[in-house]
Amino acid sequence: MRTTEFLTIASAIVPDRAAVHFDGEAVTFAGLQERVNRLANALAARGIGPGDRVAMMQVNCTQGIEAYFATAQLDAIYVPINFRAKTEELERMLSIAQPSMLFLGERYLSLLPRTGDAEGGLPPDRVVVLDGGATGGMLAWDELMAGASDDEVHFPEAGDGDTTVIMFTAGTTGVPKGSMLTHQNLVVNALQFKTWFQYREGEEVFIAVLPLFHIGGIAGVMNVPLAAGATIVLFRRFNPLGVLRAIQDHRATRFLGVPTMYIALLNQQEARSFDLTSLRASRTSAASLPAAVKGAFDQLVGHEVLVEGYGLTETSPLTHANPIHRARAGSIGVPLPDTDARIVDADTGTEVLPVGQVGELVLRGPQVMQGYWQNPEETRAALRDEWLYTGDLAYMGEDGYFCIVDRKKDVINAAGFKVWPREVEEVL
């Protein structure tokens, strides 16, 4: 199965259900499928095909969802770019990915003089401006789409193991590395995610604020909802009051965020005036969830909502999650089905450690990446005998629940004793 089938199936089963609410507009599943088909044909007419890279640099928007699925239809490779990155990082990412087409928002045009001079820079007619007018030979979105057919494009020779996304991560080195994720990686993880959190087909409403240049956005608030025939209420950026109002007005059932977002919601004076009771079990991501934050947010909603999990860009992303109704504060939970996890010594990575002992968390499963794009050295360091070395220090309890201690490189040495920053944060 390929990621494009999430949309194809949903548009056949619930064609008239709203797929995306964005900027005052609702697009049905059938309408979204037509838009994706038109964009795929427009890109194909410009020569985009299997293996080509298509980059996107813009805040969250419906066009980002369309570009992802249109690129996948062509068996090309989607490359979301973090628009918050420094210019040097942007140059590096574009140089590594060598995209054949770049979509970007008008506000980021000022970056082009430098990125255009970098290795892998694009000629103007390969740059599509998503909003506003295009200048200097670049294409406007409407110009690209003019006259494009809404017939679905098929490449029957494409396989589930083909790379469909290059997701950049700086990891612990600060140097961008492009994780190669396949259709199989993303499909399997979306189905694991959907099953674990018990999403109800055609009934869920997701508040989507995680950036679509991040794996949490691509998977958690785009692929997973579409796989469940859910409605996505898409925000350009996180807006605490807007999120509270949207949960109430749309009777949202899921809100996937990061701990700082839940803290921001809790800090809104008006928070208790909103009805948030429609929310159901929702996974937190990107950082450890302080027990106090989980307790306060669950109390705000009126029942347990926050379920801590664990994942990486390299794992599509989810590998661990707390069981619903058996969530344990401070723990990332247990490995998902078909996912193996163990703790090894942090120095050599060769000795499997006993229960309760801190070491490096290593993972194996169908959601683990192929490797880093054009970076065999980093790939060899991260993937050893099918196991992904995460760089995270953790331990497994007697009950099989895992707890993250910290990053290997974040350990504080104080007078010969090891101090974990997470422990300090929990105390604060």
Short mmCIF file of N, CA, C and O in Angstrom, two decimals, residues 222-338:
data_model
loop_
_atom_site.label_atom_id
_atom_site.label_comp_id
_atom_site.label_asym_id
_atom_site.label_seq_id
_atom_site.Cartn_x
_atom_site.Cartn_y
_atom_site.Cartn_z
N MET A 222 -1.48 14.79 9.29
CA MET A 222 -1.88 14.73 7.89
C MET A 222 -2.17 13.28 7.49
O MET A 222 -3.32 12.92 7.26
N ASN A 223 -1.15 12.43 7.44
CA ASN A 223 -1.37 11.06 6.99
C ASN A 223 -2.33 10.29 7.89
O ASN A 223 -3.24 9.60 7.40
N VAL A 224 -2.12 10.38 9.20
CA VAL A 224 -2.96 9.59 10.11
C VAL A 224 -4.43 10.01 10.03
O VAL A 224 -5.31 9.16 9.90
N PRO A 225 -4.75 11.31 10.09
CA PRO A 225 -6.15 11.69 9.95
C PRO A 225 -6.77 11.25 8.62
O PRO A 225 -7.90 10.75 8.58
N LEU A 226 -6.02 11.42 7.53
CA LEU A 226 -6.57 11.03 6.22
C LEU A 226 -6.77 9.51 6.17
O LEU A 226 -7.73 9.03 5.54
N ALA A 227 -5.90 8.76 6.84
CA ALA A 227 -6.06 7.30 6.87
C ALA A 227 -7.32 6.91 7.63
O ALA A 227 -7.86 5.81 7.41
N ALA A 228 -7.80 7.78 8.49
CA ALA A 228 -9.01 7.50 9.27
C ALA A 228 -10.23 8.23 8.71
O ALA A 228 -11.29 8.21 9.34
N GLY A 229 -10.10 8.86 7.56
CA GLY A 229 -11.22 9.61 7.00
C GLY A 229 -11.63 10.76 7.91
O GLY A 229 -12.80 11.12 8.00
N ALA A 230 -10.65 11.35 8.60
CA ALA A 230 -10.92 12.41 9.58
C ALA A 230 -10.86 13.79 8.94
O ALA A 230 -10.24 13.99 7.90
N THR A 231 -11.47 14.74 9.61
CA THR A 231 -11.40 16.14 9.19
C THR A 231 -10.21 16.81 9.87
O THR A 231 -10.01 16.66 11.08
N ILE A 232 -9.43 17.54 9.09
CA ILE A 232 -8.27 18.26 9.60
C ILE A 232 -8.61 19.75 9.69
O ILE A 232 -8.97 20.37 8.67
N VAL A 233 -8.54 20.31 10.88
CA VAL A 233 -8.70 21.76 11.05
C VAL A 233 -7.28 22.32 11.11
O VAL A 233 -6.58 22.21 12.12
N LEU A 234 -6.86 22.91 10.00
CA LEU A 234 -5.46 23.27 9.80
C LEU A 234 -5.18 24.72 10.17
O LEU A 234 -5.89 25.63 9.72
N PHE A 235 -4.15 24.92 10.97
CA PHE A 235 -3.69 26.25 11.36
C PHE A 235 -2.38 26.56 10.66
O PHE A 235 -1.52 25.69 10.53
N ARG A 236 -2.21 27.82 10.25
CA ARG A 236 -0.92 28.22 9.71
C ARG A 236 0.17 28.04 10.77
O ARG A 236 1.23 27.50 10.50
N ARG A 237 -0.12 28.56 11.93
CA ARG A 237 0.79 28.46 13.07
C ARG A 237 -0.05 28.24 14.33
O ARG A 237 -1.25 28.47 14.34
N PHE A 238 0.65 27.85 15.38
CA PHE A 238 -0.02 27.63 16.66
C PHE A 238 -0.53 28.96 17.22
O PHE A 238 0.20 29.94 17.31
N ASN A 239 -1.81 28.98 17.58
CA ASN A 239 -2.47 30.15 18.15
C ASN A 239 -3.30 29.64 19.32
O ASN A 239 -4.36 29.04 19.12
N PRO A 240 -2.85 29.85 20.57
CA PRO A 240 -3.51 29.22 21.72
C PRO A 240 -5.01 29.48 21.80
O PRO A 240 -5.80 28.53 21.93
N LEU A 241 -5.43 30.73 21.71
CA LEU A 241 -6.86 31.02 21.79
C LEU A 241 -7.61 30.44 20.60
O LEU A 241 -8.73 29.94 20.74
N GLY A 242 -6.99 30.52 19.42
CA GLY A 242 -7.62 29.94 18.23
C GLY A 242 -7.82 28.45 18.36
O GLY A 242 -8.84 27.91 17.93
N VAL A 243 -6.84 27.77 18.96
CA VAL A 243 -6.95 26.32 19.15
C VAL A 243 -8.07 25.99 20.13
O VAL A 243 -8.90 25.10 19.88
N LEU A 244 -8.13 26.70 21.24
CA LEU A 244 -9.19 26.45 22.22
C LEU A 244 -10.57 26.65 21.59
O LEU A 244 -11.49 25.84 21.79
N ARG A 245 -10.70 27.72 20.81
CA ARG A 245 -11.99 28.01 20.16
C ARG A 245 -12.31 26.93 19.12
O ARG A 245 -13.47 26.50 18.99
N ALA A 246 -11.30 26.48 18.36
CA ALA A 246 -11.53 25.47 17.32
C ALA A 246 -11.92 24.13 17.92
O ALA A 246 -12.77 23.42 17.37
N ILE A 247 -11.31 23.76 19.04
CA ILE A 247 -11.69 22.51 19.70
C ILE A 247 -13.17 22.55 20.07
O ILE A 247 -13.91 21.58 19.85
N GLN A 248 -13.60 23.66 20.61
CA GLN A 248 -15.00 23.80 21.01
C GLN A 248 -15.93 23.86 19.81
O GLN A 248 -16.92 23.11 19.74
N ASP A 249 -15.62 24.71 18.84
CA ASP A 249 -16.54 24.94 17.72
C ASP A 249 -16.64 23.74 16.78
O ASP A 249 -17.72 23.48 16.22
N HIS A 250 -15.54 23.03 16.59
CA HIS A 250 -15.54 21.89 15.67
C HIS A 250 -15.77 20.56 16.40
O HIS A 250 -15.77 19.52 15.75
N ARG A 251 -15.94 20.64 17.73
CA ARG A 251 -16.06 19.42 18.55
C ARG A 251 -14.91 18.47 18.22
O ARG A 251 -15.09 17.27 17.95
N ALA A 252 -13.71 19.03 18.23
CA ALA A 252 -12.51 18.27 17.86
C ALA A 252 -12.30 17.11 18.82
O ALA A 252 -12.53 17.21 20.03
N THR A 253 -11.83 16.00 18.27
CA THR A 253 -11.60 14.80 19.07
C THR A 253 -10.13 14.57 19.36
O THR A 253 -9.79 13.82 20.28
N ARG A 254 -9.24 15.20 18.58
CA ARG A 254 -7.81 14.96 18.77
C ARG A 254 -7.04 16.27 18.61
O ARG A 254 -7.30 17.05 17.69
N PHE A 255 -6.08 16.47 19.50
CA PHE A 255 -5.16 17.59 19.38
C PHE A 255 -3.76 17.09 19.69
O PHE A 255 -3.44 16.76 20.82
N LEU A 256 -2.93 16.99 18.65
CA LEU A 256 -1.55 16.53 18.81
C LEU A 256 -0.64 17.75 18.88
O LEU A 256 -0.62 18.57 17.95
N GLY A 257 0.07 17.86 19.97
CA GLY A 257 0.95 19.00 20.14
C GLY A 257 2.23 18.62 20.86
O GLY A 257 2.53 17.44 21.05
N VAL A 258 2.98 19.63 21.27
CA VAL A 258 4.20 19.44 22.04
C VAL A 258 3.96 20.05 23.42
O VAL A 258 3.05 20.87 23.59
N PRO A 259 4.73 19.67 24.43
CA PRO A 259 4.47 20.15 25.79
C PRO A 259 4.34 21.67 25.91
O PRO A 259 3.48 22.16 26.66
N THR A 260 5.16 22.43 25.19
CA THR A 260 5.06 23.89 25.29
C THR A 260 3.70 24.39 24.82
O THR A 260 3.21 25.42 25.30
N MET A 261 3.07 23.69 23.88
CA MET A 261 1.75 24.09 23.41
C MET A 261 0.70 23.87 24.50
O MET A 261 -0.17 24.72 24.73
N TYR A 262 0.77 22.72 25.18
CA TYR A 262 -0.19 22.46 26.26
C TYR A 262 -0.01 23.47 27.39
O TYR A 262 -0.98 23.92 27.99
N ILE A 263 1.25 23.84 27.65
CA ILE A 263 1.51 24.85 28.67
C ILE A 263 0.89 26.18 28.26
O ILE A 263 0.27 26.88 29.07
N ALA A 264 1.04 26.54 26.98
CA ALA A 264 0.46 27.79 26.48
C ALA A 264 -1.06 27.79 26.61
O ALA A 264 -1.66 28.82 26.96
N LEU A 265 -1.69 26.66 26.33
CA LEU A 265 -3.15 26.58 26.47
C LEU A 265 -3.56 26.74 27.93
O LEU A 265 -4.53 27.45 28.25
N LEU A 266 -2.80 26.10 28.82
CA LEU A 266 -3.11 26.19 30.24
C LEU A 266 -2.93 27.61 30.78
O LEU A 266 -3.62 28.02 31.71
N ASN A 267 -2.03 28.36 30.15
CA ASN A 267 -1.75 29.72 30.61
C ASN A 267 -2.75 30.76 30.11
O ASN A 267 -2.68 31.93 30.50
N GLN A 268 -3.68 30.36 29.24
CA GLN A 268 -4.70 31.29 28.76
C GLN A 268 -5.74 31.51 29.86
O GLN A 268 -6.33 30.56 30.37
N GLN A 269 -5.96 32.76 30.19
CA GLN A 269 -6.94 33.07 31.25
C GLN A 269 -8.33 32.56 30.92
O GLN A 269 -9.11 32.18 31.79
N GLU A 270 -8.65 32.55 29.60
CA GLU A 270 -9.99 32.13 29.18
C GLU A 270 -10.13 30.63 29.02
O GLU A 270 -11.20 30.14 28.63
N ALA A 271 -9.06 29.87 29.26
CA ALA A 271 -9.06 28.43 28.94
C ALA A 271 -10.25 27.69 29.53
O ALA A 271 -10.87 26.85 28.86
N ARG A 272 -10.61 27.99 30.77
CA ARG A 272 -11.69 27.25 31.43
C ARG A 272 -13.08 27.63 30.94
O ARG A 272 -14.06 26.99 31.31
N SER A 273 -13.15 28.67 30.11
CA SER A 273 -14.46 29.06 29.58
C SER A 273 -14.83 28.29 28.32
O SER A 273 -15.94 28.42 27.82
N PHE A 274 -13.89 27.49 27.79
CA PHE A 274 -14.15 26.71 26.58
C PHE A 274 -14.53 25.28 26.93
O PHE A 274 -14.03 24.70 27.90
N ASP A 275 -15.40 24.70 26.11
CA ASP A 275 -15.81 23.30 26.27
C ASP A 275 -14.84 22.43 25.47
O ASP A 275 -14.89 22.40 24.24
N LEU A 276 -13.98 21.72 26.17
CA LEU A 276 -12.96 20.87 25.52
C LEU A 276 -13.25 19.39 25.70
O LEU A 276 -12.42 18.55 25.39
N THR A 277 -14.43 19.08 26.17
CA THR A 277 -14.74 17.70 26.56
C THR A 277 -14.81 16.72 25.39
O THR A 277 -14.80 15.50 25.59
N SER A 278 -14.85 17.23 24.16
CA SER A 278 -14.89 16.34 22.99
C SER A 278 -13.56 15.65 22.74
O SER A 278 -13.48 14.65 22.02
N LEU A 279 -12.47 16.18 23.33
CA LEU A 279 -11.14 15.62 23.08
C LEU A 279 -11.04 14.20 23.63
O LEU A 279 -11.53 13.89 24.71
N ARG A 280 -10.36 13.36 22.84
CA ARG A 280 -10.06 12.00 23.27
C ARG A 280 -8.55 11.81 23.27
O ARG A 280 -7.80 12.73 22.98
N ALA A 281 -8.09 10.62 23.58
CA ALA A 281 -6.66 10.34 23.76
C ALA A 281 -5.84 10.93 22.62
O ALA A 281 -6.08 10.64 21.45
N SER A 282 -4.87 11.75 22.97
CA SER A 282 -4.02 12.43 22.00
C SER A 282 -2.57 12.30 22.40
O SER A 282 -2.22 12.47 23.57
N ARG A 283 -1.75 12.05 21.43
CA ARG A 283 -0.33 11.83 21.69
C ARG A 283 0.43 13.14 21.75
O ARG A 283 0.20 14.06 20.95
N THR A 284 1.35 13.26 22.70
CA THR A 284 2.29 14.38 22.72
C THR A 284 3.55 13.96 21.98
O THR A 284 3.83 12.77 21.83
N SER A 285 4.33 14.94 21.52
CA SER A 285 5.50 14.61 20.72
C SER A 285 6.61 15.61 20.92
O SER A 285 6.44 16.65 21.55
N ALA A 286 7.79 15.27 20.38
CA ALA A 286 8.95 16.14 20.24
C ALA A 286 9.75 16.37 21.51
O ALA A 286 10.94 16.66 21.44
N ALA A 287 9.14 16.28 22.68
CA ALA A 287 9.86 16.50 23.92
C ALA A 287 9.17 15.74 25.04
O ALA A 287 8.01 15.35 24.92
N SER A 288 9.89 15.55 26.14
CA SER A 288 9.32 14.86 27.29
C SER A 288 8.17 15.67 27.88
O SER A 288 8.24 16.89 27.96
N LEU A 289 7.13 14.97 28.29
CA LEU A 289 5.95 15.63 28.87
C LEU A 289 6.06 15.63 30.39
O LEU A 289 5.98 14.57 31.02
N PRO A 290 6.24 16.80 31.01
CA PRO A 290 6.27 16.84 32.47
C PRO A 290 4.97 16.32 33.06
O PRO A 290 3.87 16.64 32.57
N ALA A 291 5.07 15.54 34.13
CA ALA A 291 3.89 14.96 34.75
C ALA A 291 2.89 16.02 35.19
O ALA A 291 1.67 15.83 35.08
N ALA A 292 3.40 17.17 35.66
CA ALA A 292 2.52 18.24 36.12
C ALA A 292 1.70 18.82 34.98
O ALA A 292 0.53 19.19 35.17
N VAL A 293 2.29 18.89 33.79
CA VAL A 293 1.57 19.43 32.63
C VAL A 293 0.47 18.46 32.20
O VAL A 293 -0.66 18.87 31.91
N LYS A 294 0.79 17.17 32.17
CA LYS A 294 -0.23 16.17 31.82
C LYS A 294 -1.40 16.26 32.79
O LYS A 294 -2.57 16.30 32.38
N GLY A 295 -1.10 16.30 34.08
CA GLY A 295 -2.17 16.34 35.08
C GLY A 295 -3.05 17.57 34.95
O GLY A 295 -4.28 17.48 35.03
N ALA A 296 -2.43 18.72 34.72
CA ALA A 296 -3.18 19.97 34.62
C ALA A 296 -4.04 20.01 33.37
O ALA A 296 -5.19 20.47 33.40
N PHE A 297 -3.51 19.50 32.24
CA PHE A 297 -4.29 19.54 31.00
C PHE A 297 -5.45 18.55 31.06
O PHE A 297 -6.56 18.87 30.63
N ASP A 298 -5.19 17.36 31.55
CA ASP A 298 -6.28 16.39 31.70
C ASP A 298 -7.39 16.95 32.59
O ASP A 298 -8.58 16.76 32.32
N GLN A 299 -7.01 17.66 33.64
CA GLN A 299 -7.99 18.26 34.54
C GLN A 299 -8.77 19.36 33.82
O GLN A 299 -9.99 19.50 34.01
N LEU A 300 -8.09 20.14 32.97
CA LEU A 300 -8.76 21.20 32.22
C LEU A 300 -9.84 20.62 31.30
O LEU A 300 -10.95 21.17 31.21
N VAL A 301 -9.53 19.52 30.65
CA VAL A 301 -10.48 18.89 29.73
C VAL A 301 -11.60 18.19 30.50
O VAL A 301 -12.75 18.17 30.05
N GLY A 302 -11.26 17.62 31.62
CA GLY A 302 -12.26 16.91 32.42
C GLY A 302 -12.10 15.41 32.42
O GLY A 302 -12.84 14.69 33.10
N HIS A 303 -11.15 14.91 31.64
CA HIS A 303 -10.83 13.48 31.63
C HIS A 303 -9.44 13.32 31.01
O HIS A 303 -8.89 14.26 30.47
N GLU A 304 -8.91 12.12 31.08
CA GLU A 304 -7.55 11.90 30.57
C GLU A 304 -7.51 12.06 29.05
O GLU A 304 -8.32 11.48 28.32
N VAL A 305 -6.55 12.86 28.59
CA VAL A 305 -6.38 13.12 27.16
C VAL A 305 -4.94 12.84 26.73
O VAL A 305 -4.70 12.12 25.76
N LEU A 306 -3.99 13.41 27.43
CA LEU A 306 -2.61 13.35 26.99
C LEU A 306 -1.99 11.98 27.23
O LEU A 306 -2.02 11.45 28.34
N VAL A 307 -1.45 11.43 26.16
CA VAL A 307 -0.79 10.13 26.21
C VAL A 307 0.61 10.31 25.62
O VAL A 307 0.76 10.61 24.44
N GLU A 308 1.62 10.17 26.47
CA GLU A 308 2.98 10.39 25.98
C GLU A 308 3.44 9.21 25.15
O GLU A 308 3.16 8.05 25.44
N GLY A 309 4.15 9.54 24.07
CA GLY A 309 4.74 8.53 23.21
C GLY A 309 6.16 8.94 22.87
O GLY A 309 6.71 9.89 23.45
N TYR A 310 6.73 8.23 21.93
CA TYR A 310 8.12 8.52 21.56
C TYR A 310 8.29 8.18 20.09
O TYR A 310 7.74 7.20 19.59
N GLY A 311 9.06 9.01 19.42
CA GLY A 311 9.37 8.75 18.04
C GLY A 311 10.47 9.66 17.56
O GLY A 311 10.90 10.58 18.26
N LEU A 312 10.92 9.40 16.35
CA LEU A 312 12.00 10.16 15.74
C LEU A 312 11.66 10.42 14.27
O LEU A 312 10.83 9.71 13.69
N THR A 313 12.31 11.40 13.70
CA THR A 313 12.18 11.60 12.26
C THR A 313 12.53 10.31 11.53
O THR A 313 11.88 9.94 10.55
N GLU A 314 13.54 9.62 12.03
CA GLU A 314 14.03 8.41 11.38
C GLU A 314 13.08 7.22 11.50
O GLU A 314 13.31 6.19 10.87
N THR A 315 12.02 7.37 12.32
CA THR A 315 11.10 6.24 12.52
C THR A 315 9.67 6.58 12.15
O THR A 315 8.74 5.95 12.63
N SER A 316 9.47 7.57 11.37
CA SER A 316 8.21 7.86 10.65
C SER A 316 6.98 8.40 11.40
O SER A 316 5.93 8.48 10.78
N PRO A 317 6.87 8.76 12.64
CA PRO A 317 7.90 8.80 13.67
C PRO A 317 7.68 7.85 14.86
O PRO A 317 8.57 7.63 15.64
N LEU A 318 6.47 7.30 15.05
CA LEU A 318 6.12 6.70 16.34
C LEU A 318 6.69 5.29 16.52
O LEU A 318 6.55 4.44 15.65
N THR A 319 7.32 5.05 17.68
CA THR A 319 7.79 3.70 18.03
C THR A 319 7.22 3.23 19.36
O THR A 319 7.07 2.03 19.58
N HIS A 320 6.95 4.16 20.28
CA HIS A 320 6.42 3.83 21.60
C HIS A 320 5.21 4.70 21.91
O HIS A 320 5.11 5.83 21.42
N ALA A 321 4.33 4.18 22.74
CA ALA A 321 3.22 4.98 23.25
C ALA A 321 2.68 4.32 24.51
O ALA A 321 2.78 3.10 24.68
N ASN A 322 2.13 5.14 25.37
CA ASN A 322 1.45 4.61 26.55
C ASN A 322 0.11 4.01 26.13
O ASN A 322 -0.60 4.58 25.29
N PRO A 323 -0.24 2.86 26.67
CA PRO A 323 -1.58 2.32 26.40
C PRO A 323 -2.65 3.29 26.90
O PRO A 323 -2.51 3.89 27.97
N ILE A 324 -3.71 3.45 26.13
CA ILE A 324 -4.83 4.29 26.55
C ILE A 324 -5.42 3.71 27.84
O ILE A 324 -5.61 2.49 27.97
N HIS A 325 -5.70 4.59 28.78
CA HIS A 325 -6.26 4.25 30.09
C HIS A 325 -5.25 3.56 31.02
O HIS A 325 -5.58 3.23 32.15
N ARG A 326 -4.03 3.35 30.51
CA ARG A 326 -2.98 2.81 31.38
C ARG A 326 -1.70 3.63 31.20
O ARG A 326 -0.60 3.12 31.26
N ALA A 327 -1.90 4.93 30.93
CA ALA A 327 -0.75 5.82 30.72
C ALA A 327 -0.02 6.03 32.04
O ALA A 327 -0.64 6.16 33.09
N ARG A 328 1.28 6.08 31.95
CA ARG A 328 2.12 6.26 33.13
C ARG A 328 2.90 7.55 32.98
O ARG A 328 3.67 7.72 32.03
N ALA A 329 2.69 8.48 33.87
CA ALA A 329 3.37 9.78 33.81
C ALA A 329 4.88 9.58 33.86
O ALA A 329 5.39 8.81 34.67
N GLY A 330 5.59 10.28 32.97
CA GLY A 330 7.04 10.18 32.93
C GLY A 330 7.57 9.06 32.07
O GLY A 330 8.78 8.93 31.89
N SER A 331 6.67 8.26 31.52
CA SER A 331 7.08 7.14 30.67
C SER A 331 6.62 7.35 29.24
O SER A 331 5.57 7.96 29.00
N ILE A 332 7.40 6.84 28.29
CA ILE A 332 6.99 6.90 26.88
C ILE A 332 6.12 5.70 26.53
O ILE A 332 5.65 5.59 25.39
N GLY A 333 5.92 4.79 27.48
CA GLY A 333 5.05 3.65 27.23
C GLY A 333 5.82 2.43 26.77
O GLY A 333 6.97 2.19 27.15
N VAL A 334 5.19 1.67 25.89
CA VAL A 334 5.74 0.40 25.43
C VAL A 334 5.88 0.44 23.91
O VAL A 334 5.25 1.26 23.24
N PRO A 335 6.70 -0.44 23.33
CA PRO A 335 6.85 -0.45 21.88
C PRO A 335 5.54 -0.79 21.18
O PRO A 335 4.75 -1.61 21.67
N LEU A 336 5.31 -0.17 20.02
CA LEU A 336 4.14 -0.48 19.22
C LEU A 336 4.26 -1.90 18.66
O LEU A 336 5.35 -2.48 18.63
N PRO A 337 3.15 -2.49 18.20
CA PRO A 337 3.22 -3.81 17.59
C PRO A 337 4.24 -3.83 16.45
O PRO A 337 4.39 -2.86 15.71
N ASP A 338 4.94 -4.95 16.32
CA ASP A 338 5.95 -5.18 15.28
C ASP A 338 7.18 -4.29 15.45
O ASP A 338 7.99 -4.15 14.53
#
